[in-house]
CSV table of C-alpha atoms in Angstrom, one decimal:
chain,number,residue,atom,x,y,z
A,1,MET,CA,-7.9,-22.0,37.9
A,2,SER,CA,-5.7,-18.9,38.1
A,3,LEU,CA,-6.1,-15.9,35.8
A,4,GLN,CA,-2.8,-16.8,34.1
A,5,GLU,CA,-4.0,-20.3,33.4
A,6,GLY,CA,-7.3,-18.9,32.1
A,7,MET,CA,-5.5,-16.5,29.8
A,8,THR,CA,-3.1,-19.2,28.5
A,9,GLY,CA,-6.1,-21.4,27.6
A,10,LEU,CA,-7.5,-18.7,25.3
A,11,PHE,CA,-4.7,-19.2,22.8
A,12,PRO,CA,-4.2,-22.3,20.7
A,13,ALA,CA,-1.2,-24.6,20.5
A,14,GLU,CA,0.6,-24.8,17.1
A,15,ALA,CA,-0.9,-28.3,16.5
A,16,GLU,CA,-4.5,-27.0,17.2
A,17,ILE,CA,-4.3,-24.4,14.4
A,18,PRO,CA,-6.0,-25.7,11.2
A,19,VAL,CA,-3.4,-26.7,8.6
A,20,ASN,CA,-4.8,-24.3,6.0
A,21,TYR,CA,-4.2,-21.3,8.2
A,22,ARG,CA,-0.8,-22.1,9.6
A,23,LEU,CA,2.3,-20.3,8.5
A,24,SER,CA,4.8,-23.1,7.7
A,25,GLU,CA,7.6,-20.5,7.7
A,26,PRO,CA,8.1,-16.8,8.2
A,27,VAL,CA,7.4,-14.6,5.2
A,28,GLU,CA,10.7,-13.3,3.8
A,29,MET,CA,9.8,-10.1,2.1
A,30,ASN,CA,13.2,-9.8,0.5
A,31,ARG,CA,12.3,-8.4,-2.9
A,32,PHE,CA,11.6,-4.9,-4.0
A,33,LEU,CA,10.5,-3.2,-7.2
A,34,LEU,CA,13.0,-0.8,-8.9
A,35,ASN,CA,12.7,0.5,-12.4
A,36,GLY,CA,10.4,-2.3,-13.5
A,37,GLU,CA,12.5,-5.1,-12.0
A,38,LEU,CA,11.9,-7.2,-8.9
A,39,ARG,CA,15.3,-7.2,-7.2
A,40,ARG,CA,16.5,-9.2,-4.3
A,41,TRP,CA,17.4,-7.3,-1.1
A,42,GLU,CA,20.6,-8.4,0.6
A,43,GLY,CA,20.7,-5.9,3.4
A,44,PRO,CA,19.3,-5.9,7.0
A,45,MET,CA,15.7,-7.0,7.7
A,46,GLN,CA,13.1,-6.1,10.3
A,47,GLU,CA,11.2,-8.9,12.1
A,48,VAL,CA,7.4,-8.8,12.4
A,49,PHE,CA,5.7,-10.6,15.3
A,50,SER,CA,2.0,-11.6,15.3
A,51,PRO,CA,-0.4,-10.2,18.0
A,52,VAL,CA,-1.7,-13.8,18.1
A,53,CYS,CA,0.1,-15.8,20.8
A,54,VAL,CA,0.8,-19.5,20.4
A,55,ARG,CA,0.6,-21.8,23.5
A,56,ASN,CA,3.6,-23.9,24.2
A,57,GLY,CA,2.9,-25.9,27.4
A,58,ALA,CA,2.2,-23.3,30.1
A,59,ASP,CA,3.9,-20.5,28.2
A,60,LEU,CA,2.6,-18.1,25.6
A,61,SER,CA,4.8,-16.6,22.9
A,62,ARG,CA,4.2,-14.2,19.9
A,63,LYS,CA,5.0,-15.9,16.7
A,64,MET,CA,7.6,-14.4,14.4
A,65,ILE,CA,5.7,-14.3,11.1
A,66,GLY,CA,8.1,-12.6,8.7
A,67,ARG,CA,10.6,-9.9,7.9
A,68,PHE,CA,10.9,-6.9,5.6
A,69,PRO,CA,13.9,-5.0,4.3
A,70,VAL,CA,15.4,-2.1,6.1
A,71,MET,CA,16.5,0.3,3.4
A,72,THR,CA,18.3,3.6,3.6
A,73,GLU,CA,17.5,7.3,3.1
A,74,GLY,CA,19.2,7.2,-0.2
A,75,ASP,CA,17.0,4.4,-1.4
A,76,ALA,CA,13.9,6.4,-0.3
A,77,LEU,CA,15.0,9.5,-2.1
A,78,ALA,CA,15.8,7.6,-5.3
A,79,ALA,CA,12.3,5.9,-5.3
A,80,LEU,CA,10.5,9.1,-4.6
A,81,ALA,CA,12.4,10.9,-7.3
A,82,ALA,CA,11.4,8.1,-9.7
A,83,ALA,CA,7.8,8.6,-8.8
A,84,VAL,CA,8.0,12.3,-9.7
A,85,GLU,CA,9.9,11.5,-12.9
A,86,ALA,CA,7.3,8.9,-13.8
A,87,TYR,CA,4.6,11.6,-13.7
A,88,ASP,CA,6.9,14.1,-15.6
A,89,SER,CA,4.5,17.0,-15.2
A,90,GLY,CA,1.8,15.0,-16.7
A,91,ARG,CA,3.8,13.9,-19.7
A,92,GLY,CA,4.9,10.4,-18.4
A,93,ASN,CA,3.9,7.1,-19.8
A,94,TRP,CA,1.3,6.3,-17.1
A,95,PRO,CA,-0.5,9.7,-17.0
A,96,THR,CA,-0.7,10.0,-20.9
A,97,MET,CA,-1.8,6.4,-21.3
A,98,PRO,CA,-5.4,6.1,-22.8
A,99,VAL,CA,-8.1,5.3,-20.3
A,100,ALA,CA,-8.8,2.0,-22.0
A,101,ALA,CA,-5.2,0.9,-21.5
A,102,ARG,CA,-5.1,2.0,-17.9
A,103,ILE,CA,-8.3,0.0,-17.3
A,104,GLU,CA,-6.7,-3.0,-18.8
A,105,CYS,CA,-3.8,-2.7,-16.4
A,106,ILE,CA,-6.1,-2.4,-13.4
A,107,GLN,CA,-8.2,-5.4,-14.6
A,108,GLU,CA,-5.1,-7.5,-15.0
A,109,PHE,CA,-4.0,-6.5,-11.5
A,110,ALA,CA,-7.4,-7.5,-10.1
A,111,TRP,CA,-7.3,-10.9,-11.7
A,112,ARG,CA,-3.7,-11.5,-10.4
A,113,MET,CA,-4.8,-10.3,-6.9
A,114,LYS,CA,-7.6,-12.8,-6.8
A,115,GLU,CA,-5.0,-15.6,-7.3
A,116,LYS,CA,-3.4,-14.4,-4.0
A,117,ARG,CA,-6.5,-14.5,-2.0
A,118,GLY,CA,-5.5,-17.3,0.3
A,119,GLU,CA,-2.1,-15.9,1.1
A,120,VAL,CA,-3.4,-12.4,1.8
A,121,VAL,CA,-6.3,-13.6,4.0
A,122,ARG,CA,-3.9,-15.8,6.0
A,123,LEU,CA,-1.5,-12.8,6.6
A,124,LEU,CA,-4.4,-10.6,7.6
A,125,MET,CA,-5.3,-13.1,10.3
A,126,TRP,CA,-1.7,-13.5,11.6
A,127,GLU,CA,-0.5,-9.9,11.2
A,128,ILE,CA,-3.4,-7.9,12.7
A,129,GLY,CA,-5.4,-10.6,14.4
A,130,LYS,CA,-8.6,-10.6,12.3
A,131,SER,CA,-10.9,-13.5,12.1
A,132,LEU,CA,-11.1,-15.7,9.1
A,133,LYS,CA,-14.6,-14.4,8.1
A,134,ASP,CA,-13.5,-10.7,8.5
A,135,SER,CA,-10.3,-11.3,6.6
A,136,GLU,CA,-12.1,-13.0,3.7
A,137,LYS,CA,-14.7,-10.2,3.7
A,138,GLU,CA,-12.1,-7.5,3.5
A,139,PHE,CA,-10.3,-9.1,0.6
A,140,ASP,CA,-13.5,-9.7,-1.4
A,141,ARG,CA,-14.8,-6.2,-0.7
A,142,THR,CA,-11.5,-4.8,-2.0
A,143,VAL,CA,-11.7,-6.8,-5.3
A,144,ASP,CA,-15.3,-5.7,-5.7
A,145,TYR,CA,-14.3,-2.1,-5.1
A,146,ILE,CA,-11.7,-2.3,-7.9
A,147,ILE,CA,-14.2,-3.7,-10.3
A,148,ASP,CA,-16.8,-1.0,-9.3
A,149,THR,CA,-14.1,1.7,-9.8
A,150,ILE,CA,-13.4,0.4,-13.3
A,151,ASP,CA,-17.1,0.5,-14.2
A,152,ALA,CA,-17.4,4.0,-12.8
A,153,LEU,CA,-14.5,5.2,-15.0
A,154,LYS,CA,-15.9,3.6,-18.1
A,155,GLU,CA,-19.2,5.5,-17.5
A,156,LEU,CA,-17.3,8.7,-16.8
A,157,ASP,CA,-15.3,8.3,-20.0
A,158,ARG,CA,-18.5,7.7,-22.0
A,159,VAL,CA,-20.1,10.9,-20.5
A,160,SER,CA,-16.9,12.9,-21.1
A,161,SER,CA,-16.9,11.9,-24.8
A,162,ARG,CA,-20.0,14.0,-25.4
A,163,PHE,CA,-20.0,17.7,-26.3
A,164,VAL,CA,-21.6,20.2,-23.9
A,165,VAL,CA,-23.3,23.5,-25.0
A,166,GLN,CA,-23.3,26.3,-22.6
A,167,GLN,CA,-24.3,29.9,-23.6
A,168,GLY,CA,-23.7,29.2,-27.2
A,169,ILE,CA,-20.2,27.7,-26.6
A,170,ILE,CA,-19.6,24.0,-27.5
A,171,GLY,CA,-17.1,22.2,-25.3
A,172,GLN,CA,-15.9,18.9,-24.1
A,173,ILE,CA,-15.0,18.2,-20.5
A,174,ARG,CA,-12.3,15.7,-19.9
A,175,ARG,CA,-10.7,14.5,-16.7
A,176,SER,CA,-7.0,14.5,-16.3
A,177,PRO,CA,-4.5,13.3,-13.6
A,178,LEU,CA,-3.5,15.8,-10.9
A,179,GLY,CA,0.1,14.6,-10.1
A,180,VAL,CA,1.8,12.7,-7.3
A,181,THR,CA,-0.8,11.7,-4.8
A,182,LEU,CA,-0.3,10.5,-1.2
A,183,CYS,CA,-2.7,7.7,-0.1
A,184,MET,CA,-2.8,6.2,3.4
A,185,GLY,CA,-4.7,3.4,5.1
A,186,PRO,CA,-5.4,2.4,8.8
A,187,TYR,CA,-4.2,-0.8,10.4
A,188,ASN,CA,-7.7,-2.1,11.1
A,189,TYR,CA,-8.5,-2.3,7.4
A,190,PRO,CA,-4.9,-2.3,5.9
A,191,LEU,CA,-6.0,-3.8,2.6
A,192,ASN,CA,-9.4,-2.3,1.9
A,193,GLU,CA,-9.0,1.2,3.1
A,194,THR,CA,-5.6,1.5,1.5
A,195,PHE,CA,-6.8,0.3,-1.9
A,196,THR,CA,-9.9,2.6,-1.8
A,197,THR,CA,-7.6,5.5,-2.0
A,198,LEU,CA,-4.9,3.9,-4.2
A,199,ILE,CA,-7.1,2.5,-7.0
A,200,PRO,CA,-9.0,5.7,-7.9
A,201,ALA,CA,-5.9,7.8,-7.9
A,202,LEU,CA,-3.9,5.2,-9.9
A,203,ILE,CA,-6.6,4.5,-12.5
A,204,MET,CA,-7.0,8.2,-13.3
A,205,GLY,CA,-3.3,8.4,-14.3
A,206,ASN,CA,-1.8,9.8,-11.1
A,207,THR,CA,1.5,8.6,-9.7
A,208,VAL,CA,0.8,7.4,-6.2
A,209,LEU,CA,2.6,7.4,-2.9
A,210,LEU,CA,1.0,4.7,-0.8
A,211,LYS,CA,1.5,4.5,3.0
A,212,PRO,CA,0.2,1.3,4.4
A,213,PRO,CA,-0.3,1.3,8.2
A,214,ARG,CA,2.4,0.4,10.7
A,215,HIS,CA,0.7,-3.0,11.3
A,216,GLY,CA,-0.1,-4.6,8.0
A,217,ILE,CA,3.0,-4.7,5.8
A,218,LEU,CA,3.6,-8.4,5.1
A,219,LEU,CA,0.2,-8.9,3.5
A,220,PHE,CA,1.4,-6.7,0.6
A,221,SER,CA,4.2,-9.2,-0.1
A,222,PRO,CA,2.1,-11.6,-2.2
A,223,LEU,CA,0.9,-8.6,-4.3
A,224,LEU,CA,4.3,-7.4,-5.4
A,225,GLU,CA,4.4,-9.9,-8.3
A,226,ALA,CA,0.9,-8.7,-9.3
A,227,PHE,CA,2.0,-5.1,-9.4
A,228,HIS,CA,5.1,-6.0,-11.3
A,229,GLU,CA,3.3,-8.0,-14.0
A,230,SER,CA,0.2,-5.9,-14.4
A,231,PHE,CA,1.7,-2.4,-15.0
A,232,PRO,CA,4.2,-1.0,-17.5
A,233,PRO,CA,7.8,-0.2,-16.3
A,234,GLY,CA,8.4,3.2,-15.0
A,235,GLY,CA,8.6,4.2,-11.4
A,236,GLN,CA,8.7,0.7,-10.0
A,237,HIS,CA,10.2,0.8,-6.6
A,238,THR,CA,10.0,-0.8,-3.2
A,239,LEU,CA,11.6,0.8,-0.1
A,240,ARG,CA,11.3,-0.1,3.6
A,241,ARG,CA,12.9,1.4,6.7
A,242,ARG,CA,12.4,0.1,10.1
A,243,GLN,CA,10.8,2.2,12.8
A,244,ASP,CA,13.3,4.2,14.9
A,245,HIS,CA,11.8,7.3,16.4
A,246,TYR,CA,10.2,8.0,13.1
A,247,SER,CA,7.8,5.7,11.2
A,248,ALA,CA,9.7,3.4,8.8
A,249,ALA,CA,9.5,4.4,5.2
A,250,ASP,CA,8.3,1.8,2.8
A,251,VAL,CA,7.8,2.5,-0.8
A,252,VAL,CA,6.4,0.3,-3.5
A,253,GLY,CA,6.1,1.7,-7.0
A,254,GLN,CA,4.8,0.3,-10.2
A,255,GLY,CA,4.0,1.9,-13.5
A,256,GLY,CA,3.6,5.3,-11.9
A,257,CYS,CA,2.7,3.8,-8.5
A,258,ALA,CA,5.2,4.4,-5.8
A,259,CYS,CA,3.8,3.1,-2.6
A,260,LEU,CA,5.1,4.2,0.8
A,261,TYR,CA,4.7,1.2,3.1
A,262,ARG,CA,5.5,3.4,6.1
A,263,PHE,CA,5.9,7.0,5.0
A,264,GLN,CA,7.7,8.9,7.7
A,265,GLN,CA,6.1,11.1,10.3
A,266,GLY,CA,8.0,14.2,11.0
A,267,CYS,CA,7.4,17.2,8.7
A,268,ARG,CA,8.1,20.0,11.2
A,269,CYS,CA,5.8,22.4,9.3
A,270,PRO,CA,7.1,26.0,9.8
A,271,ALA,CA,3.7,27.3,8.6
A,272,GLU,CA,1.9,25.8,11.6
A,273,GLY,CA,4.6,25.2,14.1
A,274,THR,CA,3.4,21.6,14.6
A,275,SER,CA,4.5,18.2,13.5
A,276,GLN,CA,2.8,17.0,10.4
A,277,ASN,CA,2.9,13.7,8.6
A,278,ALA,CA,4.4,13.3,5.1
A,279,PRO,CA,4.4,16.5,3.1
A,280,ALA,CA,2.4,16.3,-0.2
A,281,ALA,CA,0.5,18.7,-2.4
A,282,LEU,CA,-2.2,16.1,-2.9
A,283,GLY,CA,-3.2,13.6,-0.3
A,284,THR,CA,-5.9,11.6,1.3
A,285,GLY,CA,-5.6,10.9,5.0
A,286,VAL,CA,-7.1,8.0,7.0
A,287,GLY,CA,-7.1,7.4,10.7
A,288,GLY,CA,-6.2,11.0,11.6
A,289,GLU,CA,-3.0,10.9,9.5
A,290,GLU,CA,-3.1,14.1,7.4
A,291,PRO,CA,-0.6,15.4,4.9
A,292,CYS,CA,1.2,18.7,5.4
A,293,HIS,CA,-1.2,21.6,4.6
A,294,HIS,CA,1.6,24.0,3.6
A,295,PRO,CA,4.0,22.0,1.4
A,296,SER,CA,5.3,25.0,-0.5
A,297,ARG,CA,6.7,26.3,2.8
A,298,CYS,CA,8.4,23.1,3.9
A,299,GLY,CA,12.0,22.9,2.9
A,300,PRO,CA,14.5,20.0,3.1
A,301,GLY,CA,15.5,21.0,6.6
A,302,ASP,CA,11.9,21.0,7.9
A,303,VAL,CA,11.5,17.3,7.3
A,304,GLY,CA,12.4,15.3,10.4
A,305,GLY,CA,15.2,12.7,9.6
A,306,GLY,CA,15.0,9.8,7.2
A,307,MET,CA,13.2,11.6,4.3
A,308,PRO,CA,14.6,15.1,3.6
A,309,GLY,CA,13.6,16.7,0.4
A,310,GLY,CA,10.0,15.6,0.9
A,311,GLN,CA,8.9,18.6,-1.2
A,312,SER,CA,10.0,16.7,-4.2
A,313,LEU,CA,6.6,15.0,-4.0
A,314,LEU,CA,4.9,18.3,-5.2
Protein backbone atom coordinates (compact mmCIF):
# COMPACT_ATOMS: atom_id res chain seq x y z
CA MET A 1 0.00 0.00 0.00
CA SER A 2 1.38 3.39 -0.97
CA LEU A 3 1.50 6.34 1.38
CA GLN A 4 -1.18 8.11 -0.68
CA GLU A 5 -3.49 5.12 -0.43
CA GLY A 6 -2.86 4.89 3.31
CA MET A 7 -3.69 8.56 3.80
CA THR A 8 -6.84 8.27 1.70
CA GLY A 9 -8.03 5.40 3.87
CA LEU A 10 -7.89 7.55 7.00
CA PHE A 11 -10.85 9.67 5.85
CA PRO A 12 -14.44 8.44 5.52
CA ALA A 13 -16.64 8.40 2.47
CA GLU A 14 -19.83 10.44 2.68
CA ALA A 15 -21.93 7.31 3.17
CA GLU A 16 -19.74 6.16 6.09
CA ILE A 17 -20.44 9.29 8.16
CA PRO A 18 -23.22 8.66 10.74
CA VAL A 19 -26.47 10.27 9.63
CA ASN A 20 -26.76 12.35 12.83
CA TYR A 21 -23.45 14.09 12.12
CA ARG A 22 -23.73 14.73 8.41
CA LEU A 23 -24.29 18.18 7.00
CA SER A 24 -27.18 17.72 4.61
CA GLU A 25 -26.44 21.10 3.06
CA PRO A 26 -24.00 23.99 3.58
CA VAL A 27 -24.85 26.47 6.33
CA GLU A 28 -26.02 29.69 4.73
CA MET A 29 -25.21 32.33 7.34
CA ASN A 30 -27.13 34.93 5.39
CA ARG A 31 -28.70 36.86 8.27
CA PHE A 32 -27.33 39.63 10.45
CA LEU A 33 -28.51 41.57 13.49
CA LEU A 34 -29.07 45.29 13.09
CA ASN A 35 -31.01 47.54 15.46
CA GLY A 36 -32.85 44.63 17.03
CA GLU A 37 -33.80 43.06 13.70
CA LEU A 38 -32.59 39.90 12.01
CA ARG A 39 -32.08 41.06 8.45
CA ARG A 40 -31.32 39.03 5.35
CA TRP A 41 -28.00 39.62 3.60
CA GLU A 42 -28.20 39.87 -0.19
CA GLY A 43 -24.55 40.70 -0.89
CA PRO A 44 -21.42 38.59 -1.55
CA MET A 45 -20.62 35.55 0.61
CA GLN A 46 -17.37 33.86 1.70
CA GLU A 47 -17.19 30.06 1.48
CA VAL A 48 -15.93 27.98 4.41
CA PHE A 49 -14.23 24.60 3.82
CA SER A 50 -13.89 21.93 6.48
CA PRO A 51 -10.43 20.64 7.48
CA VAL A 52 -12.05 17.19 7.46
CA CYS A 53 -11.64 15.57 4.05
CA VAL A 54 -14.26 13.31 2.50
CA ARG A 55 -13.20 10.31 0.39
CA ASN A 56 -14.65 9.97 -3.08
CA GLY A 57 -13.18 6.85 -4.62
CA ALA A 58 -9.41 7.34 -4.66
CA ASP A 59 -9.69 11.10 -4.24
CA LEU A 60 -9.95 13.30 -1.17
CA SER A 61 -11.70 16.66 -1.06
CA ARG A 62 -12.44 19.25 1.60
CA LYS A 63 -16.16 19.66 2.07
CA MET A 64 -17.66 23.12 1.62
CA ILE A 65 -19.69 23.46 4.82
CA GLY A 66 -21.12 26.95 4.59
CA ARG A 67 -20.84 30.61 3.73
CA PHE A 68 -20.95 33.88 5.64
CA PRO A 69 -21.63 37.46 4.44
CA VAL A 70 -18.86 39.73 3.21
CA MET A 71 -19.84 43.17 4.39
CA THR A 72 -18.28 46.58 3.83
CA GLU A 73 -16.29 49.07 5.81
CA GLY A 74 -19.36 51.27 6.12
CA ASP A 75 -21.34 48.41 7.66
CA ALA A 76 -18.54 47.84 10.16
CA LEU A 77 -18.37 51.46 11.22
CA ALA A 78 -22.15 51.66 11.58
CA ALA A 79 -22.21 48.59 13.82
CA LEU A 80 -19.32 49.80 15.96
CA ALA A 81 -20.87 53.24 16.34
CA ALA A 82 -24.10 51.56 17.47
CA ALA A 83 -22.20 49.62 20.13
CA VAL A 84 -20.77 52.86 21.50
CA GLU A 85 -24.20 54.48 21.30
CA ALA A 86 -25.76 51.52 23.13
CA TYR A 87 -23.40 52.17 26.05
CA ASP A 88 -24.00 55.93 25.89
CA SER A 89 -21.37 56.76 28.51
CA GLY A 90 -23.03 54.34 30.92
CA ARG A 91 -26.51 55.76 30.40
CA GLY A 92 -27.74 53.23 27.82
CA ASN A 93 -30.54 50.73 28.31
CA TRP A 94 -28.24 47.75 28.88
CA PRO A 95 -25.70 49.30 31.32
CA THR A 96 -28.47 50.91 33.43
CA MET A 97 -30.64 47.80 33.51
CA PRO A 98 -31.02 46.30 37.02
CA VAL A 99 -28.85 43.28 37.79
CA ALA A 100 -31.90 41.03 38.14
CA ALA A 101 -33.11 42.01 34.66
CA ARG A 102 -29.69 41.39 33.07
CA ILE A 103 -29.56 38.00 34.78
CA GLU A 104 -32.94 37.12 33.31
CA CYS A 105 -31.67 37.95 29.83
CA ILE A 106 -28.56 35.79 30.27
CA GLN A 107 -30.65 32.93 31.67
CA GLU A 108 -33.00 33.15 28.69
CA PHE A 109 -30.01 33.05 26.36
CA ALA A 110 -28.59 29.99 28.14
CA TRP A 111 -31.88 28.09 27.75
CA ARG A 112 -32.14 28.98 24.08
CA MET A 113 -28.50 28.05 23.58
CA LYS A 114 -29.16 24.57 25.02
CA GLU A 115 -31.79 24.02 22.33
CA LYS A 116 -29.06 24.50 19.68
CA ARG A 117 -26.66 21.98 21.21
CA GLY A 118 -26.82 19.46 18.36
CA GLU A 119 -26.26 22.09 15.65
CA VAL A 120 -23.34 23.75 17.43
CA VAL A 121 -21.66 20.43 18.25
CA ARG A 122 -21.97 19.29 14.65
CA LEU A 123 -20.44 22.53 13.36
CA LEU A 124 -17.61 22.30 15.90
CA MET A 125 -16.71 18.90 14.45
CA TRP A 126 -16.92 19.99 10.82
CA GLU A 127 -15.44 23.47 11.11
CA ILE A 128 -12.39 22.90 13.30
CA GLY A 129 -12.07 19.10 13.25
CA LYS A 130 -12.91 18.29 16.88
CA SER A 131 -14.09 14.87 17.95
CA LEU A 132 -17.70 14.34 18.99
CA LYS A 133 -16.74 13.87 22.64
CA ASP A 134 -14.61 17.02 22.75
CA SER A 135 -17.26 19.07 20.92
CA GLU A 136 -20.00 17.99 23.33
CA LYS A 137 -17.72 18.67 26.29
CA GLU A 138 -16.91 22.17 25.06
CA PHE A 139 -20.58 23.03 24.61
CA ASP A 140 -21.62 21.65 28.00
CA ARG A 141 -18.75 23.39 29.78
CA THR A 142 -19.78 26.65 28.17
CA VAL A 143 -23.38 26.36 29.37
CA ASP A 144 -22.16 25.40 32.86
CA TYR A 145 -19.89 28.43 32.84
CA ILE A 146 -22.81 30.73 32.02
CA ILE A 147 -24.84 29.32 34.93
CA ASP A 148 -21.85 29.62 37.30
CA THR A 149 -21.33 33.24 36.22
CA ILE A 150 -24.98 34.02 36.95
CA ASP A 151 -24.65 32.48 40.43
CA ALA A 152 -21.45 34.44 41.07
CA LEU A 153 -23.16 37.72 40.15
CA LYS A 154 -26.11 36.94 42.41
CA GLU A 155 -23.73 36.43 45.31
CA LEU A 156 -21.79 39.57 44.42
CA ASP A 157 -25.02 41.57 44.30
CA ARG A 158 -26.04 40.27 47.74
CA VAL A 159 -22.67 41.24 49.22
CA SER A 160 -22.80 44.66 47.55
CA SER A 161 -26.19 45.40 49.11
CA ARG A 162 -24.61 45.52 52.57
CA PHE A 163 -23.13 48.61 54.16
CA VAL A 164 -19.44 48.77 55.00
CA VAL A 165 -17.99 50.77 57.92
CA GLN A 166 -14.41 51.96 57.59
CA GLN A 167 -12.86 54.49 60.00
CA GLY A 168 -16.25 55.72 61.08
CA ILE A 169 -17.50 56.14 57.51
CA ILE A 170 -20.51 54.14 56.34
CA GLY A 171 -20.51 53.25 52.66
CA GLN A 172 -21.87 50.86 50.11
CA ILE A 173 -19.69 49.37 47.37
CA ARG A 174 -21.44 48.74 44.09
CA ARG A 175 -20.05 47.34 40.83
CA SER A 176 -20.69 49.24 37.61
CA PRO A 177 -19.94 48.55 33.92
CA LEU A 178 -16.73 49.92 32.46
CA GLY A 179 -17.68 50.57 28.84
CA VAL A 180 -17.13 48.99 25.44
CA THR A 181 -15.10 45.82 25.94
CA LEU A 182 -13.16 43.74 23.42
CA CYS A 183 -13.31 39.95 23.90
CA MET A 184 -11.45 37.38 21.79
CA GLY A 185 -11.28 33.60 21.59
CA PRO A 186 -8.86 31.06 20.05
CA TYR A 187 -9.77 28.66 17.25
CA ASN A 188 -9.10 25.52 19.34
CA TYR A 189 -11.87 26.49 21.78
CA PRO A 190 -13.92 28.90 19.66
CA LEU A 191 -17.09 28.58 21.74
CA ASN A 192 -15.90 28.12 25.32
CA GLU A 193 -12.97 30.55 25.41
CA THR A 194 -14.98 33.18 23.56
CA PHE A 195 -17.92 32.96 25.95
CA THR A 196 -15.71 32.98 29.06
CA THR A 197 -14.78 36.55 28.17
CA LEU A 198 -18.11 37.58 26.63
CA ILE A 199 -20.53 36.50 29.36
CA PRO A 200 -18.84 38.21 32.37
CA ALA A 201 -18.41 41.45 30.43
CA LEU A 202 -21.98 41.34 29.13
CA ILE A 203 -23.71 40.39 32.37
CA MET A 204 -22.01 43.29 34.17
CA GLY A 205 -23.63 45.75 31.76
CA ASN A 206 -20.77 46.41 29.38
CA THR A 207 -21.26 46.63 25.64
CA VAL A 208 -19.07 43.98 24.08
CA LEU A 209 -16.99 43.62 20.94
CA LEU A 210 -16.55 39.90 20.39
CA LYS A 211 -13.87 38.57 18.05
CA PRO A 212 -14.32 34.88 17.35
CA PRO A 213 -11.29 33.16 15.85
CA ARG A 214 -10.53 32.91 12.16
CA HIS A 215 -11.64 29.26 12.18
CA GLY A 216 -14.94 28.93 14.03
CA ILE A 217 -17.46 31.34 12.54
CA LEU A 218 -20.31 29.15 11.34
CA LEU A 219 -20.93 27.63 14.77
CA PHE A 220 -22.24 31.04 15.88
CA SER A 221 -24.93 30.91 13.21
CA PRO A 222 -27.42 28.82 15.27
CA LEU A 223 -26.97 31.25 18.17
CA LEU A 224 -27.99 34.39 16.28
CA GLU A 225 -31.66 33.69 16.97
CA ALA A 226 -30.90 33.13 20.65
CA PHE A 227 -29.11 36.48 20.89
CA HIS A 228 -31.96 38.19 19.07
CA GLU A 229 -34.72 36.76 21.26
CA SER A 230 -32.95 36.93 24.62
CA PHE A 231 -31.77 40.53 24.79
CA PRO A 232 -33.55 43.87 24.41
CA PRO A 233 -33.10 45.91 21.22
CA GLY A 234 -30.25 48.34 21.10
CA GLY A 235 -26.93 47.76 19.41
CA GLN A 236 -27.98 44.61 17.57
CA HIS A 237 -25.65 44.15 14.63
CA THR A 238 -23.90 41.51 12.58
CA LEU A 239 -21.04 42.32 10.27
CA ARG A 240 -18.63 40.13 8.36
CA ARG A 241 -15.82 40.83 5.99
CA ARG A 242 -13.75 38.20 4.25
CA GLN A 243 -10.03 37.89 4.84
CA ASP A 244 -7.94 39.92 2.41
CA HIS A 245 -4.54 40.87 3.78
CA TYR A 246 -6.32 41.82 7.00
CA SER A 247 -8.48 39.56 9.11
CA ALA A 248 -12.14 39.78 8.14
CA ALA A 249 -14.30 41.93 10.40
CA ASP A 250 -17.34 40.18 11.77
CA VAL A 251 -19.64 41.92 14.20
CA VAL A 252 -22.64 40.53 16.02
CA GLY A 253 -24.36 42.85 18.42
CA GLN A 254 -27.31 42.27 20.69
CA GLY A 255 -28.71 44.42 23.44
CA GLY A 256 -25.42 46.15 24.07
CA CYS A 257 -23.47 43.23 22.61
CA ALA A 258 -21.65 43.96 19.37
CA CYS A 259 -19.58 40.93 18.50
CA LEU A 260 -16.67 41.08 16.12
CA TYR A 261 -16.50 37.73 14.34
CA ARG A 262 -13.16 38.68 12.87
CA PHE A 263 -11.98 41.99 14.19
CA GLN A 264 -9.26 43.27 11.95
CA GLN A 265 -5.58 43.09 12.66
CA GLY A 266 -3.71 46.16 11.66
CA CYS A 267 -3.58 48.97 14.23
CA ARG A 268 -0.25 50.54 13.29
CA CYS A 269 0.35 51.86 16.78
CA PRO A 270 2.47 55.03 16.63
CA ALA A 271 3.22 54.74 20.33
CA GLU A 272 5.07 51.45 19.90
CA GLY A 273 5.94 51.43 16.22
CA THR A 274 4.54 47.94 15.87
CA SER A 275 1.45 46.35 14.43
CA GLN A 276 -1.19 45.74 17.07
CA ASN A 277 -4.55 44.07 16.90
CA ALA A 278 -7.86 45.89 17.30
CA PRO A 279 -7.56 49.11 19.31
CA ALA A 280 -9.64 49.21 22.46
CA ALA A 281 -9.45 50.85 25.85
CA LEU A 282 -10.66 47.69 27.54
CA GLY A 283 -9.82 44.25 26.26
CA THR A 284 -9.12 40.62 27.02
CA GLY A 285 -6.77 38.83 24.69
CA VAL A 286 -6.56 35.12 23.98
CA GLY A 287 -3.99 33.20 21.99
CA GLY A 288 -1.48 36.03 21.88
CA GLU A 289 -3.95 38.48 20.38
CA GLU A 290 -3.67 41.65 22.44
CA PRO A 291 -5.56 44.93 22.05
CA CYS A 292 -3.67 48.15 21.41
CA HIS A 293 -2.00 49.39 24.59
CA HIS A 294 -2.06 53.05 23.55
CA PRO A 295 -5.56 53.65 22.14
CA SER A 296 -5.55 57.35 22.95
CA ARG A 297 -2.62 57.84 20.58
CA CYS A 298 -4.09 55.90 17.66
CA GLY A 299 -5.97 58.02 15.15
CA PRO A 300 -8.10 57.02 12.16
CA GLY A 301 -5.07 57.02 9.89
CA ASP A 302 -3.19 54.62 12.14
CA VAL A 303 -5.67 51.78 11.68
CA GLY A 304 -4.74 49.60 8.74
CA GLY A 305 -7.55 49.43 6.16
CA GLY A 306 -11.03 48.06 6.62
CA MET A 307 -11.77 49.58 10.03
CA PRO A 308 -10.62 53.22 10.29
CA GLY A 309 -11.87 55.14 13.26
CA GLY A 310 -11.22 52.25 15.62
CA GLN A 311 -10.76 54.78 18.41
CA SER A 312 -14.54 55.08 18.44
CA LEU A 313 -14.45 51.96 20.66
CA LEU A 314 -13.02 53.97 23.53
